[in-house]
CSV table of C-alpha atoms and ligand atoms in Angstrom, one decimal:
chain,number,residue,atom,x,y,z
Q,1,UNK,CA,-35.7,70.7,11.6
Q,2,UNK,CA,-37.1,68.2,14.1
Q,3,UNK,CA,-39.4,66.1,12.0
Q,4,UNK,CA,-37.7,65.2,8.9
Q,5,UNK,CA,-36.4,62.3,6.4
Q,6,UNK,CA,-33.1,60.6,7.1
Q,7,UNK,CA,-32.2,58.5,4.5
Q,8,UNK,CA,-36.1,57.2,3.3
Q,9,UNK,CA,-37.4,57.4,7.0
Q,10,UNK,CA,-39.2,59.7,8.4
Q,11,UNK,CA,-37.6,60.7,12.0
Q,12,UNK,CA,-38.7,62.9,14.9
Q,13,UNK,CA,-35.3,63.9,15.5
Q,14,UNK,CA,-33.0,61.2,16.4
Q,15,UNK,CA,-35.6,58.9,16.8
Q,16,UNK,CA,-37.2,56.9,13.4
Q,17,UNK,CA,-41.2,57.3,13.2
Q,18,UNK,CA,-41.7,53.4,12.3
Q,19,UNK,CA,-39.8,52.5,15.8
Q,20,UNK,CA,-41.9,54.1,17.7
Q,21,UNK,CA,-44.7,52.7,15.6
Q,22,UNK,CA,-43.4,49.4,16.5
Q,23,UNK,CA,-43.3,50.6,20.3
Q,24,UNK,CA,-46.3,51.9,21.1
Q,25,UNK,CA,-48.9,51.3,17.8
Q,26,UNK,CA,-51.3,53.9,16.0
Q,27,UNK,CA,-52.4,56.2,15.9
Q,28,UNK,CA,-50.0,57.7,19.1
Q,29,UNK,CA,-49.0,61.6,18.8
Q,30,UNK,CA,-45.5,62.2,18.9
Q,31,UNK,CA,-43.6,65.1,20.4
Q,32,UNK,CA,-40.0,67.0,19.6
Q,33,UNK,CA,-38.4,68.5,22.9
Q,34,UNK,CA,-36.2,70.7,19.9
Q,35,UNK,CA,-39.0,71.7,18.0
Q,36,UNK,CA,-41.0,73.1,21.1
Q,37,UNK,CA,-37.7,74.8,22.9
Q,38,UNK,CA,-37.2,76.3,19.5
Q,39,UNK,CA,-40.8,78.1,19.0
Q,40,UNK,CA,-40.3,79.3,22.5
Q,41,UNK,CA,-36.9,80.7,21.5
Q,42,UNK,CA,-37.8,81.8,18.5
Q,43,UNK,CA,-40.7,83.6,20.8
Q,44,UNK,CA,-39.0,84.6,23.8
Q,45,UNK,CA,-36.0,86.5,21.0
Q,46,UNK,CA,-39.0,88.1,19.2
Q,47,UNK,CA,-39.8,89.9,22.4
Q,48,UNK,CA,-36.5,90.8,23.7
Q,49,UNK,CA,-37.0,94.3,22.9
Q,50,UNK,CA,-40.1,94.7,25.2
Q,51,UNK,CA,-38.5,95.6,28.6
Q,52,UNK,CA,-40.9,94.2,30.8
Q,53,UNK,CA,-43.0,91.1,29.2
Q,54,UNK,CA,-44.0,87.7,31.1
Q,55,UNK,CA,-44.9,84.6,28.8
Q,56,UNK,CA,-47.5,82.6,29.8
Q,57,UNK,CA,-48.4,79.3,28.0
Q,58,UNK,CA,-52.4,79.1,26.6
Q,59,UNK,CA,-52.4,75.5,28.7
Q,60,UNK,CA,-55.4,74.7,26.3
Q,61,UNK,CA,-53.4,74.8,23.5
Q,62,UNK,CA,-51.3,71.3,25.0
Q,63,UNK,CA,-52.0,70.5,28.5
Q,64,UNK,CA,-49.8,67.5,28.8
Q,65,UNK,CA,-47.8,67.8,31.9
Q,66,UNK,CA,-43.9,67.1,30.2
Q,67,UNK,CA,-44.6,70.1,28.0
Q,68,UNK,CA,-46.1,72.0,30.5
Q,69,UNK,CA,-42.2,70.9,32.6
Q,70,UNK,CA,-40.5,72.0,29.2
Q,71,UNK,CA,-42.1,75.3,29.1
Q,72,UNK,CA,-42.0,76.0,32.8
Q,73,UNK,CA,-37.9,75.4,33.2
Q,74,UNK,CA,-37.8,77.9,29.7
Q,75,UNK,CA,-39.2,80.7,31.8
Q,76,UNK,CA,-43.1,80.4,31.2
Q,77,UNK,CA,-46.2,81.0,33.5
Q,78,UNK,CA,-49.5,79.6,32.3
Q,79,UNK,CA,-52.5,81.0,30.9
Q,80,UNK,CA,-55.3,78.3,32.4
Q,81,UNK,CA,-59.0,78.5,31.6
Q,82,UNK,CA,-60.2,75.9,34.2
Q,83,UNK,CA,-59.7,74.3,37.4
Q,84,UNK,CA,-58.1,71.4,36.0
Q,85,UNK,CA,-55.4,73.3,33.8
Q,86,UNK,CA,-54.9,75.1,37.1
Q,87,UNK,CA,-54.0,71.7,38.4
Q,88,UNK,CA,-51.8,70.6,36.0
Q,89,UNK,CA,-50.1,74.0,35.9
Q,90,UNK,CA,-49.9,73.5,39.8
Q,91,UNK,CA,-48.6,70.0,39.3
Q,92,UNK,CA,-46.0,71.1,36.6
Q,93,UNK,CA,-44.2,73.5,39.0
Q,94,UNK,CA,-45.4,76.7,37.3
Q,95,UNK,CA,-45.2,78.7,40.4
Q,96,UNK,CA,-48.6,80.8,41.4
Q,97,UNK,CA,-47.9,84.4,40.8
Q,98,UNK,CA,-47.1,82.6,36.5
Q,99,UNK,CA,-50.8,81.7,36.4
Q,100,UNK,CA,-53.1,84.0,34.6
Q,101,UNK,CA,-56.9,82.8,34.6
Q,102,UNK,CA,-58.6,83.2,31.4
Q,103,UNK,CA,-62.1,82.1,30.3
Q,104,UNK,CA,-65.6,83.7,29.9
Q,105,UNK,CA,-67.2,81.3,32.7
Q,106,UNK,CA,-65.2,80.2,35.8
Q,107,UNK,CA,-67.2,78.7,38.2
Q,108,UNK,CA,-67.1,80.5,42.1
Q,109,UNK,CA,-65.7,77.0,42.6
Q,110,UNK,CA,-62.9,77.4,39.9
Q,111,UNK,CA,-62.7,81.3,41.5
Q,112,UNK,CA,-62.2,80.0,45.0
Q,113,UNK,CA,-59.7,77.5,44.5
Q,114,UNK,CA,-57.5,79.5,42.5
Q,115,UNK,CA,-57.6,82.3,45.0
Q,116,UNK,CA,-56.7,79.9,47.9
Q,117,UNK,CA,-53.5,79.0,45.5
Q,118,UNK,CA,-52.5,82.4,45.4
Q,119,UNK,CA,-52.2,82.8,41.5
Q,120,UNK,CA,-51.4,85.7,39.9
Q,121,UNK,CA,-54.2,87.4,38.3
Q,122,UNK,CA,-57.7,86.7,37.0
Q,123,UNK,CA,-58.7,88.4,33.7
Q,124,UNK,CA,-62.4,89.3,34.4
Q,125,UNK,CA,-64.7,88.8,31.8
Q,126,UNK,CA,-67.9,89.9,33.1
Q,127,UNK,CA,-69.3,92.8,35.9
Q,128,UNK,CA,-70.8,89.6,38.3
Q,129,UNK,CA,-67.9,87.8,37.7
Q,130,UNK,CA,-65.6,90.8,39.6
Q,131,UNK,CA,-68.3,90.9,42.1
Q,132,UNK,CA,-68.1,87.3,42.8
Q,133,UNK,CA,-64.6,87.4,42.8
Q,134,UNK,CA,-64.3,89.9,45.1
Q,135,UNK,CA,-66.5,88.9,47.7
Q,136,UNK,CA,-64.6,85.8,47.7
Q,137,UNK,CA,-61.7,87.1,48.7
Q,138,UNK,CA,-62.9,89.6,51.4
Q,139,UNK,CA,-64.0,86.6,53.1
Q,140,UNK,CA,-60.5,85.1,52.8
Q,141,UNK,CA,-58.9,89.2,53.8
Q,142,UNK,CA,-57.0,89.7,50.6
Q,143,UNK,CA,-57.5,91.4,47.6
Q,144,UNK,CA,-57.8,89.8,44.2
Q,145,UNK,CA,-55.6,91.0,41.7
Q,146,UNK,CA,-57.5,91.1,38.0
Q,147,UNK,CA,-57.4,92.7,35.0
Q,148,UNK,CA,-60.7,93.6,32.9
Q,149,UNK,CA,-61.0,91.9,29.6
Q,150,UNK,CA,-61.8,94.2,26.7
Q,151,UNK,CA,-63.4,93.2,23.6
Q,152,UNK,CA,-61.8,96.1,20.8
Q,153,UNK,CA,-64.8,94.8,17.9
Q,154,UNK,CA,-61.5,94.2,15.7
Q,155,UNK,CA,-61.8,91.6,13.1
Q,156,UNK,CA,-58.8,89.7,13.2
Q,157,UNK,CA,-59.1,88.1,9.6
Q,158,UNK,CA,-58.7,84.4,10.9
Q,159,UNK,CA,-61.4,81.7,10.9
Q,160,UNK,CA,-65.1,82.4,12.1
Q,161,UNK,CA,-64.7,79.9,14.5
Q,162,UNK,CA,-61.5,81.5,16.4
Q,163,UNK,CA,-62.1,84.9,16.2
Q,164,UNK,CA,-62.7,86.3,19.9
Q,165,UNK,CA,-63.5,90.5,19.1
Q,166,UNK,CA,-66.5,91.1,16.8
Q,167,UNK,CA,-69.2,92.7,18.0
Q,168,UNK,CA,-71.1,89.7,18.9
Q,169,UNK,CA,-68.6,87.8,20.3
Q,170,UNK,CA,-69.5,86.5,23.9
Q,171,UNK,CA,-65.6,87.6,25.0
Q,172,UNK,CA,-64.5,90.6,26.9
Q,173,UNK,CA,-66.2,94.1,27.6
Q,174,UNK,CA,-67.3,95.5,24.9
Q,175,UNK,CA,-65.1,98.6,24.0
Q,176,UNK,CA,-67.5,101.8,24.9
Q,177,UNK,CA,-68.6,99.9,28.0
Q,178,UNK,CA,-64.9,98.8,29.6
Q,179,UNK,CA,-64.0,102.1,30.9
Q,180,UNK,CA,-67.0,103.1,32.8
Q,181,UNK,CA,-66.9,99.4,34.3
Q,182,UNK,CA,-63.6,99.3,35.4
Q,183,UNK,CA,-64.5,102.7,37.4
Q,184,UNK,CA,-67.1,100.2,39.1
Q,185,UNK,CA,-65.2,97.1,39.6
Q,186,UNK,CA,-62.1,99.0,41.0
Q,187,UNK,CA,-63.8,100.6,43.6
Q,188,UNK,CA,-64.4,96.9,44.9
Q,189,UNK,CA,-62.5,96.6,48.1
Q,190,UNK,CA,-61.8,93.1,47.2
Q,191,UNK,CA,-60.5,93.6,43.9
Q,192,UNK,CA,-57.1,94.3,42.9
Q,193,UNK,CA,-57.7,95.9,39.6
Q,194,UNK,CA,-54.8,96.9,37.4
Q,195,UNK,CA,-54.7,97.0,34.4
Q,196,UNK,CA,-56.4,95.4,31.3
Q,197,UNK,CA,-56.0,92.0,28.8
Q,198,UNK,CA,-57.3,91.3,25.3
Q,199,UNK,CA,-57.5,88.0,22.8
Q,200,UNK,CA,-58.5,89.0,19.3
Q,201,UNK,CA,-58.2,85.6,17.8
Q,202,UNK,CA,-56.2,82.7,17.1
Q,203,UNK,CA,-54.2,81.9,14.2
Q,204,UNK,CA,-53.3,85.2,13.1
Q,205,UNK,CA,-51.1,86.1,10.4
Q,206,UNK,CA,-51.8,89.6,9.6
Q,207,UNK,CA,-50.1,92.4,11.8
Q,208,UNK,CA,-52.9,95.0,11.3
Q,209,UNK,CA,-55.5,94.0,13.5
Q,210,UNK,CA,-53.4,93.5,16.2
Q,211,UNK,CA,-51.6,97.0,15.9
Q,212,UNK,CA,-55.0,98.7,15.3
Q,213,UNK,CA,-55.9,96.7,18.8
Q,214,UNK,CA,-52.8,97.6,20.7
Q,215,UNK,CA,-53.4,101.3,19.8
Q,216,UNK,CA,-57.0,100.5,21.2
Q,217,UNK,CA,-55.6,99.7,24.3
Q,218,UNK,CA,-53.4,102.1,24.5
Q,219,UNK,CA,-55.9,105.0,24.1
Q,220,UNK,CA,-58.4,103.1,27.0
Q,221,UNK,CA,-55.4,102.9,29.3
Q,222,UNK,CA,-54.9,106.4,28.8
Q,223,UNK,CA,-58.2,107.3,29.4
Q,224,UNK,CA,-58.4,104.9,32.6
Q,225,UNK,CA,-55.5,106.8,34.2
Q,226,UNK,CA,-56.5,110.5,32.9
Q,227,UNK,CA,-59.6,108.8,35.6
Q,228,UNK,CA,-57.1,108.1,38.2
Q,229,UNK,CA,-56.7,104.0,37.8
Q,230,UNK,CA,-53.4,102.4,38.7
Q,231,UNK,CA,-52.1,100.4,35.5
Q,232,UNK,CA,-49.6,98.5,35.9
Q,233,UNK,CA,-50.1,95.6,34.0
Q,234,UNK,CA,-51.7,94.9,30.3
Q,235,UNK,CA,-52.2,91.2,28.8
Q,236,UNK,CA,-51.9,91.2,24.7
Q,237,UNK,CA,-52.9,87.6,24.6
Q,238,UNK,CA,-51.7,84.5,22.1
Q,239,UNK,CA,-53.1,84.1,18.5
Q,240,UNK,CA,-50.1,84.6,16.7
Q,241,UNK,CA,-50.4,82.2,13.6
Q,242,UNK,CA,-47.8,79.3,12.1
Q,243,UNK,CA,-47.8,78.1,8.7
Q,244,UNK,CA,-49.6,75.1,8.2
Q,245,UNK,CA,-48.6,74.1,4.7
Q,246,UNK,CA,-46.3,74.8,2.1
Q,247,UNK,CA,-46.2,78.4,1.1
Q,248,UNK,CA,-48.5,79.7,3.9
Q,249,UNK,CA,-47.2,82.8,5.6
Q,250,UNK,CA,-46.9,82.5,9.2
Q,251,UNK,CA,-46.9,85.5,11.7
Q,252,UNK,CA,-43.4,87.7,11.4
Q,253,UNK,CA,-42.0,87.5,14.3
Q,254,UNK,CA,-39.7,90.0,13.9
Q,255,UNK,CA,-42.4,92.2,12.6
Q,256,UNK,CA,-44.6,91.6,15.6
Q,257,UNK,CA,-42.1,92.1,17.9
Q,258,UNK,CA,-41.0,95.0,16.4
Q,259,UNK,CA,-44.9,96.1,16.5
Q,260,UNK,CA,-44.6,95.4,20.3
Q,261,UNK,CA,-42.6,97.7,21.4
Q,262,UNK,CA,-43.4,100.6,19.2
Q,263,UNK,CA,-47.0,100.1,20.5
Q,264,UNK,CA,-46.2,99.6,24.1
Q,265,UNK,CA,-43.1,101.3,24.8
Q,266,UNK,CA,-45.1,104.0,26.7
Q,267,UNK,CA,-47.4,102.4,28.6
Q,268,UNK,CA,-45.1,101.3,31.3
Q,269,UNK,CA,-46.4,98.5,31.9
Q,270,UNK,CA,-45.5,94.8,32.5
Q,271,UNK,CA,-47.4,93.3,29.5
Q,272,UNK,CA,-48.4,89.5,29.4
Q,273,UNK,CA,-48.5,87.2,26.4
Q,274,UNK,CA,-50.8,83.9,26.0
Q,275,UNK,CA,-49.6,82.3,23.0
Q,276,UNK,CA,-50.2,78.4,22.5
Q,277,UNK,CA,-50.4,77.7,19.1
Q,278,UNK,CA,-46.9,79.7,17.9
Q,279,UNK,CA,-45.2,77.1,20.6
Q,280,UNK,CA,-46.5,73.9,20.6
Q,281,UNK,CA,-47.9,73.4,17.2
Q,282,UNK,CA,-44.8,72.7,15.1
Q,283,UNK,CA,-44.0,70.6,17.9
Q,284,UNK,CA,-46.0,67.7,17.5
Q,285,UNK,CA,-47.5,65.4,14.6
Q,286,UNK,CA,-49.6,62.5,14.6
Q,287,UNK,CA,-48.6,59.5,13.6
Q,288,UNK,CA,-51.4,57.1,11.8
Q,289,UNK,CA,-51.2,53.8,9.8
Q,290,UNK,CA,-53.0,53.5,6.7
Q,291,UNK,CA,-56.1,50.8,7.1
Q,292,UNK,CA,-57.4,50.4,3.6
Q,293,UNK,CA,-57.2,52.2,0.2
Q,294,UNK,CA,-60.5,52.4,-1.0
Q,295,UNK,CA,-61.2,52.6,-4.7
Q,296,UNK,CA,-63.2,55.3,-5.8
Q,297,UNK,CA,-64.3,58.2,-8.4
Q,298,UNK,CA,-62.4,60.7,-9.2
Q,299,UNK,CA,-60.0,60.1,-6.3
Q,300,UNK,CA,-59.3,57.1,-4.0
Q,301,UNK,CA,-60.0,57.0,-0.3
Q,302,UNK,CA,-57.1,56.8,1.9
Q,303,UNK,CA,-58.7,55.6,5.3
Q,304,UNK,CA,-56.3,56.2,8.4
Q,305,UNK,CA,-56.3,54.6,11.5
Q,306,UNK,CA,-56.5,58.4,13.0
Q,307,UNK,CA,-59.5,60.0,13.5
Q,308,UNK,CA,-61.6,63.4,13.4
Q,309,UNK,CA,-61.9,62.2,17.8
Q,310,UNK,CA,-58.3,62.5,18.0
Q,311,UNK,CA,-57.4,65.1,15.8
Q,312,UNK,CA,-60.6,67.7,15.6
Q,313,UNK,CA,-59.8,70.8,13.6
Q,314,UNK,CA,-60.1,69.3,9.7
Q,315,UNK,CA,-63.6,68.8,10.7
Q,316,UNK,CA,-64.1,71.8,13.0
Q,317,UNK,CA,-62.0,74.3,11.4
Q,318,UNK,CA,-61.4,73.3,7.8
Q,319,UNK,CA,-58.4,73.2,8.5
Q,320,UNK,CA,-55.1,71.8,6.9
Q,321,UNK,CA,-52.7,69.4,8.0
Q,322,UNK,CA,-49.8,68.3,5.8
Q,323,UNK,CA,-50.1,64.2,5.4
Q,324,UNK,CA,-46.7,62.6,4.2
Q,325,UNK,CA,-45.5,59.1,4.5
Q,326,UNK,CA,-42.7,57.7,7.0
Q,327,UNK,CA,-41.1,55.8,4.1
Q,328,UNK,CA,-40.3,57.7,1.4
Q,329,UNK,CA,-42.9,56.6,-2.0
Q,330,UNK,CA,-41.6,56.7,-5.4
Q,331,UNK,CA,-44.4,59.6,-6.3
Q,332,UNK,CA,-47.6,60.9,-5.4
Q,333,UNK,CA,-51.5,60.5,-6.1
Q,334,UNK,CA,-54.5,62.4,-5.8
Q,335,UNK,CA,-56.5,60.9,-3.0
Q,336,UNK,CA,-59.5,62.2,0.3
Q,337,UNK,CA,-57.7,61.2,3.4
Q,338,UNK,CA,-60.4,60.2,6.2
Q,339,UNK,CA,-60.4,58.5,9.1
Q,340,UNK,CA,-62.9,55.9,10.2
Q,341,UNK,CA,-65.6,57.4,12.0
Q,342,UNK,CA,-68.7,57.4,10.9
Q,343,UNK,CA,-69.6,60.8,10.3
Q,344,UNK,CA,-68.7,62.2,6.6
Q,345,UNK,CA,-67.1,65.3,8.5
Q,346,UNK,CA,-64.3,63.2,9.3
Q,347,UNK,CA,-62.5,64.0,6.3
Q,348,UNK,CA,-58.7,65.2,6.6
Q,349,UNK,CA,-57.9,66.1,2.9
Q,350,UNK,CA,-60.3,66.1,0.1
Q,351,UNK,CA,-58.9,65.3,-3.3
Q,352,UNK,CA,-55.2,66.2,-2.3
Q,353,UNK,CA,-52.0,65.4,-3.8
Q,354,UNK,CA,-50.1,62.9,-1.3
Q,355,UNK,CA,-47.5,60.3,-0.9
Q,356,UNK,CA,-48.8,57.2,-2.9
Q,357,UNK,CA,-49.6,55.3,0.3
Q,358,UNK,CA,-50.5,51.8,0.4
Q,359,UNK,CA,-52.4,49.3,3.0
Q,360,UNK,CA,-50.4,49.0,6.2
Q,361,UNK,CA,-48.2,52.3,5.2
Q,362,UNK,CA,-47.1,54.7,7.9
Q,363,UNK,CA,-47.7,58.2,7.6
Q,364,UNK,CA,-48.3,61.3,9.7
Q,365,UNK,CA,-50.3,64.5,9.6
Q,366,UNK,CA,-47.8,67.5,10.7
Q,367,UNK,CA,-48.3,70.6,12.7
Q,368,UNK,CA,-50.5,69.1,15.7
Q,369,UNK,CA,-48.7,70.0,18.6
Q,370,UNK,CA,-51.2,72.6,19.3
Q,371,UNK,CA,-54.9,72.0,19.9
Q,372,UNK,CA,-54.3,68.1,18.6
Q,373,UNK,CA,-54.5,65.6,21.5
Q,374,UNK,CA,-55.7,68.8,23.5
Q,375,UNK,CA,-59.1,68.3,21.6
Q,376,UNK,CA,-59.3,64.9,21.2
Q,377,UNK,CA,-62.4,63.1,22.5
Q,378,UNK,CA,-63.5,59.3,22.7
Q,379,UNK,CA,-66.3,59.4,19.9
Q,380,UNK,CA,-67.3,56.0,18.6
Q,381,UNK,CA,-66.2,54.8,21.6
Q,382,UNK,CA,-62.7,55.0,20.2
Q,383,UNK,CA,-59.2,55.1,22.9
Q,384,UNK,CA,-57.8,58.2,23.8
Q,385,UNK,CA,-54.7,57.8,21.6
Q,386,UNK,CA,-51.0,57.6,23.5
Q,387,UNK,CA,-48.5,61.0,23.2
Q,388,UNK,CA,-44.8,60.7,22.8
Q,389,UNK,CA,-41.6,62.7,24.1
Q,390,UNK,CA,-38.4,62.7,21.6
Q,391,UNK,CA,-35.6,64.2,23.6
Q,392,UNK,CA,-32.3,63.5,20.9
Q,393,UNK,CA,-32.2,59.8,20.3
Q,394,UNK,CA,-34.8,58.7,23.1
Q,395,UNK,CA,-38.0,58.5,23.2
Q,396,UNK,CA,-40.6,57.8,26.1
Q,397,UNK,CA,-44.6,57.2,26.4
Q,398,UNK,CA,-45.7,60.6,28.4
Q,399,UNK,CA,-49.4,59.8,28.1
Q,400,UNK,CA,-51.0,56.2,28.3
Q,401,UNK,CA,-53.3,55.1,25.7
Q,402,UNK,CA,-56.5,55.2,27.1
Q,403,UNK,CA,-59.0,52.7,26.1
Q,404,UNK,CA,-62.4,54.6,25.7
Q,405,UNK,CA,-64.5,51.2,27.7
Q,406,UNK,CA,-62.2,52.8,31.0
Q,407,UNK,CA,-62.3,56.5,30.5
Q,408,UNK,CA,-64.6,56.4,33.9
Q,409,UNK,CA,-66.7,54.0,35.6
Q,410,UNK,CA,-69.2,52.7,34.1
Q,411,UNK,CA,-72.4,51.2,35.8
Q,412,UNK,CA,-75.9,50.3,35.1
Q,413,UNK,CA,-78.8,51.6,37.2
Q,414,UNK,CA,-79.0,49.4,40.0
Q,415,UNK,CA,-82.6,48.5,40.0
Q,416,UNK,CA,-82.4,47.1,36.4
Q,417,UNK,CA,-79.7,45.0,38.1
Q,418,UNK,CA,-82.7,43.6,40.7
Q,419,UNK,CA,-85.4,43.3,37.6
Q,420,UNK,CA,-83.3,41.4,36.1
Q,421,UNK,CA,-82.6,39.1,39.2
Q,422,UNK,CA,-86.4,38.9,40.1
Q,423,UNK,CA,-87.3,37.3,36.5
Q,424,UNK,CA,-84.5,35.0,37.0
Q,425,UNK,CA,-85.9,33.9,40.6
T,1,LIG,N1,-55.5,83.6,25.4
T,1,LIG,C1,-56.8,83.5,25.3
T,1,LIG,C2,-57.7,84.3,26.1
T,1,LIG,C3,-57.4,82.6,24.3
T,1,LIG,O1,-58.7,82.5,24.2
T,1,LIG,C4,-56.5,81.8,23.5
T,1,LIG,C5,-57.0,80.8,22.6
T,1,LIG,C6,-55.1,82.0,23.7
T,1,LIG,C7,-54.6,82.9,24.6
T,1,LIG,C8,-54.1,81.2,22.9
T,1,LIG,O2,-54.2,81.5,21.5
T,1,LIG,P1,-53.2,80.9,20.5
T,1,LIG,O3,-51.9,81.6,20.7
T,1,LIG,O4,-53.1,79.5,20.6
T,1,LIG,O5,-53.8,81.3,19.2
T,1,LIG,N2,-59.0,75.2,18.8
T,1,LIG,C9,-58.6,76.3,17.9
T,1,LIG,C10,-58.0,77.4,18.6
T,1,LIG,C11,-58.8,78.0,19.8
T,1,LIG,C12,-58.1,79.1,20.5
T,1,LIG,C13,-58.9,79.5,21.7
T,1,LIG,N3,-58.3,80.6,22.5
T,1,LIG,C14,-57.8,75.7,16.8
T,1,LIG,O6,-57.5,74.5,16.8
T,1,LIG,O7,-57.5,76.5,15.9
């Protein structure tokens, strides 16, 4: 494994957690070239079986342009949801025709651009949307190529908060709307329609909803061809889940996979994966320094130098995040690990059994790699926090820490400038 303990230290492969403290300070995320090529192997062998499939990276999942370079030389496109992941995808060498464009509002500006690169398809979300789309490119003399989103109403028994398909979710088509829509939107002579995507969720770990979805979208694409459509390519989406602590079941990938191609293996398509989470997650952690240990009833508060701004889903999701210490302790305590902002949602573990940390101790939360520094943000005026490549032995800054006073131009209004000029004169 990539992150483990060698001798009492923790190590991100080759490379010891407390050096890289001592390089670059806390919190900073850090990043294992072997544990990201590995999810993606351990992806791309799970799908062997599906004759024609194209992987494309959720960029939102880890936008940072070395993994983004990682990803691209392991054979993936990229699944972008704005203009600037189409940048960055652009910028990390992810050829055009890899790009899929996601997302349930793209501006015409976001629309236009990404036509003028050339990318490979857009995955409509809404009936203006293909209009817009299309007149765009008439006016350029191509045709764009999309495929219709379709929400299936399937629940995908994840979190509230990342499931994309129930009935009142603002995703997709709704299911007993898509087909008589995509009759409309591919009689658009701009439009290159062909075919149809879905996202059910993220974070899944139970086969069933996705099989019951697949055979969804099977059925429609039978139906949409009985009509005389072209289909020719279908995009399953990402949400495959990881296990996040000890004892959690992750997504079989054999299973899935297995799933795949039973589902799809007569649809002739070219079908299209988005996952983010099942390759970058076990990639990363973040590494923290404890600040204080603050007495208290029943459990003592472990405040970290990392924060709910840098790492967001405790707070947003509920979600759990393995804490251990980079030098081994002699046993463990009950303690609430939080951060210092001042909100009481920045909480990372309530009453959990931990390494006995003490003031000054390093430690990291695990399983970040995904949605971590992706989400971060510079509440309580707090930097935007460094991220770290571990290739073997080496290691090398691959994104500055950014002090929150400089995250853009400040100014203030110019005529309070003049007041306070005039009251000096
Ligand atoms: N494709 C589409 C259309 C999506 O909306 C998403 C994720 C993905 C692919 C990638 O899903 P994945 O394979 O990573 O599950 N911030 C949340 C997760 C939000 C996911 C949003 N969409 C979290 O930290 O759990």
């Amino acid at each position: 494994m990539s992150f483990e303990m060698q001798g009492d230290e923790l190590h991100a492969e080759g490379v010891s957690l407390a050096a890289i403290a001592r390089a670059v300070g806390t919190p900073a995320y850090v990043y294992s070239e072997a544990a990201l090529r590995s999810a993606a192997d351990a992806f791309t062998t799970a799908l062997a079986g599906v004759p024609r499939a194209r992987r494309m990276f959720a960029v939102k999942a880890n936008p940072n342009p070395t993994i983004l370079r990682t990803l691209a030389r392991l054979g993936f496109g990229a699944d972008i949801v704005s203009g600037g992941e189409l940048a960055l995808a652009l910028q990390a060498g992810i050829a055009p025709k890899d790009i899929v464009y996601s997302g349930v509002g793209k501006t015409p500006g976001e629309l236009a651009t990404a036509l003028a690169a050339g990318i490979g398809r857009f995955n409509l979300e809404l009936e203006r949307e293909g209009e817009v789309l299309s007149a765009l490119a008439l006016a350029r003399c191509v045709r764009a190529p999309a495929l219709l989103r379709v929400n299936p109403h399937i629940d995908a028994h994840t979190h509230a908060k990342i499931s994309t398909a129930m009935a009142d979710s603002k995703f997709g088509i709704a299911y007993g709307e898509a087909a008589a829509m995509y009759g409309r939107l591919a009689a658009l002579p701009g439009l290159d329609l062909h075919g149809v995507a879905v996202h059910i969720g993220s974070q899944i770990t139970d086969l069933a909803p996705l099989r019951a979805t697949y055979r969804r979208i099977g059925q429609l694409i039978a139906r949409l061809r009985a009509e005389g459509h072209r289909i020719t390519h279908v995009d399953l989406g990402g949400g495959l889940g990881v296990s996040y602590r000890d004892g959690e079941p992750a997504m079989d990938m054999a299973a899935y996979g297995a799933m795949v191609v039973q589902e799809t293996q007569d649809w002739g398509v070219t079908v299209l994966f988005e996952p983010g989470r099942f390759i970058a997650a076990r990639a990363g952690v973040l590494l923290t320094r404890v600040l204080w240990v603050k007495p208290a009833l029943p459990h003592p508060f472990v405040i970290v130098d990392a924060a709910m701004n840098d790492l967001a889903r405790p707070a947003l999701y509920d979600a759990w995040h393995e804490f251990s210490a980079v030098q081994a302790t002699p046993d463990r305590f009950v303690a609430n690990i939080v951060g210092p902002v001042c909100e009481s949602s920045d909480i990372f573990a309530r009453a959990r059994v931990v390494d006995r940390v003490r003031e000054g101790d390093l430690a990291v939360f695990h399983t970040v790699g995904a949605y971590g520094a992706a989400m971060a943000s510079t509440y309580n005026a707090r930097p935007l926090v460094p991220e770290v490549w571990v290739e073997g032995a080496r290691f090398a800054v691959i994104a500055e820490r950014l002090p929150a006073a400089a995250v853009r131009p400040h100014r203030l209004p110019e005529w309070t400038a003049s007041r306070a000029v005039a009251r000096l004169a």
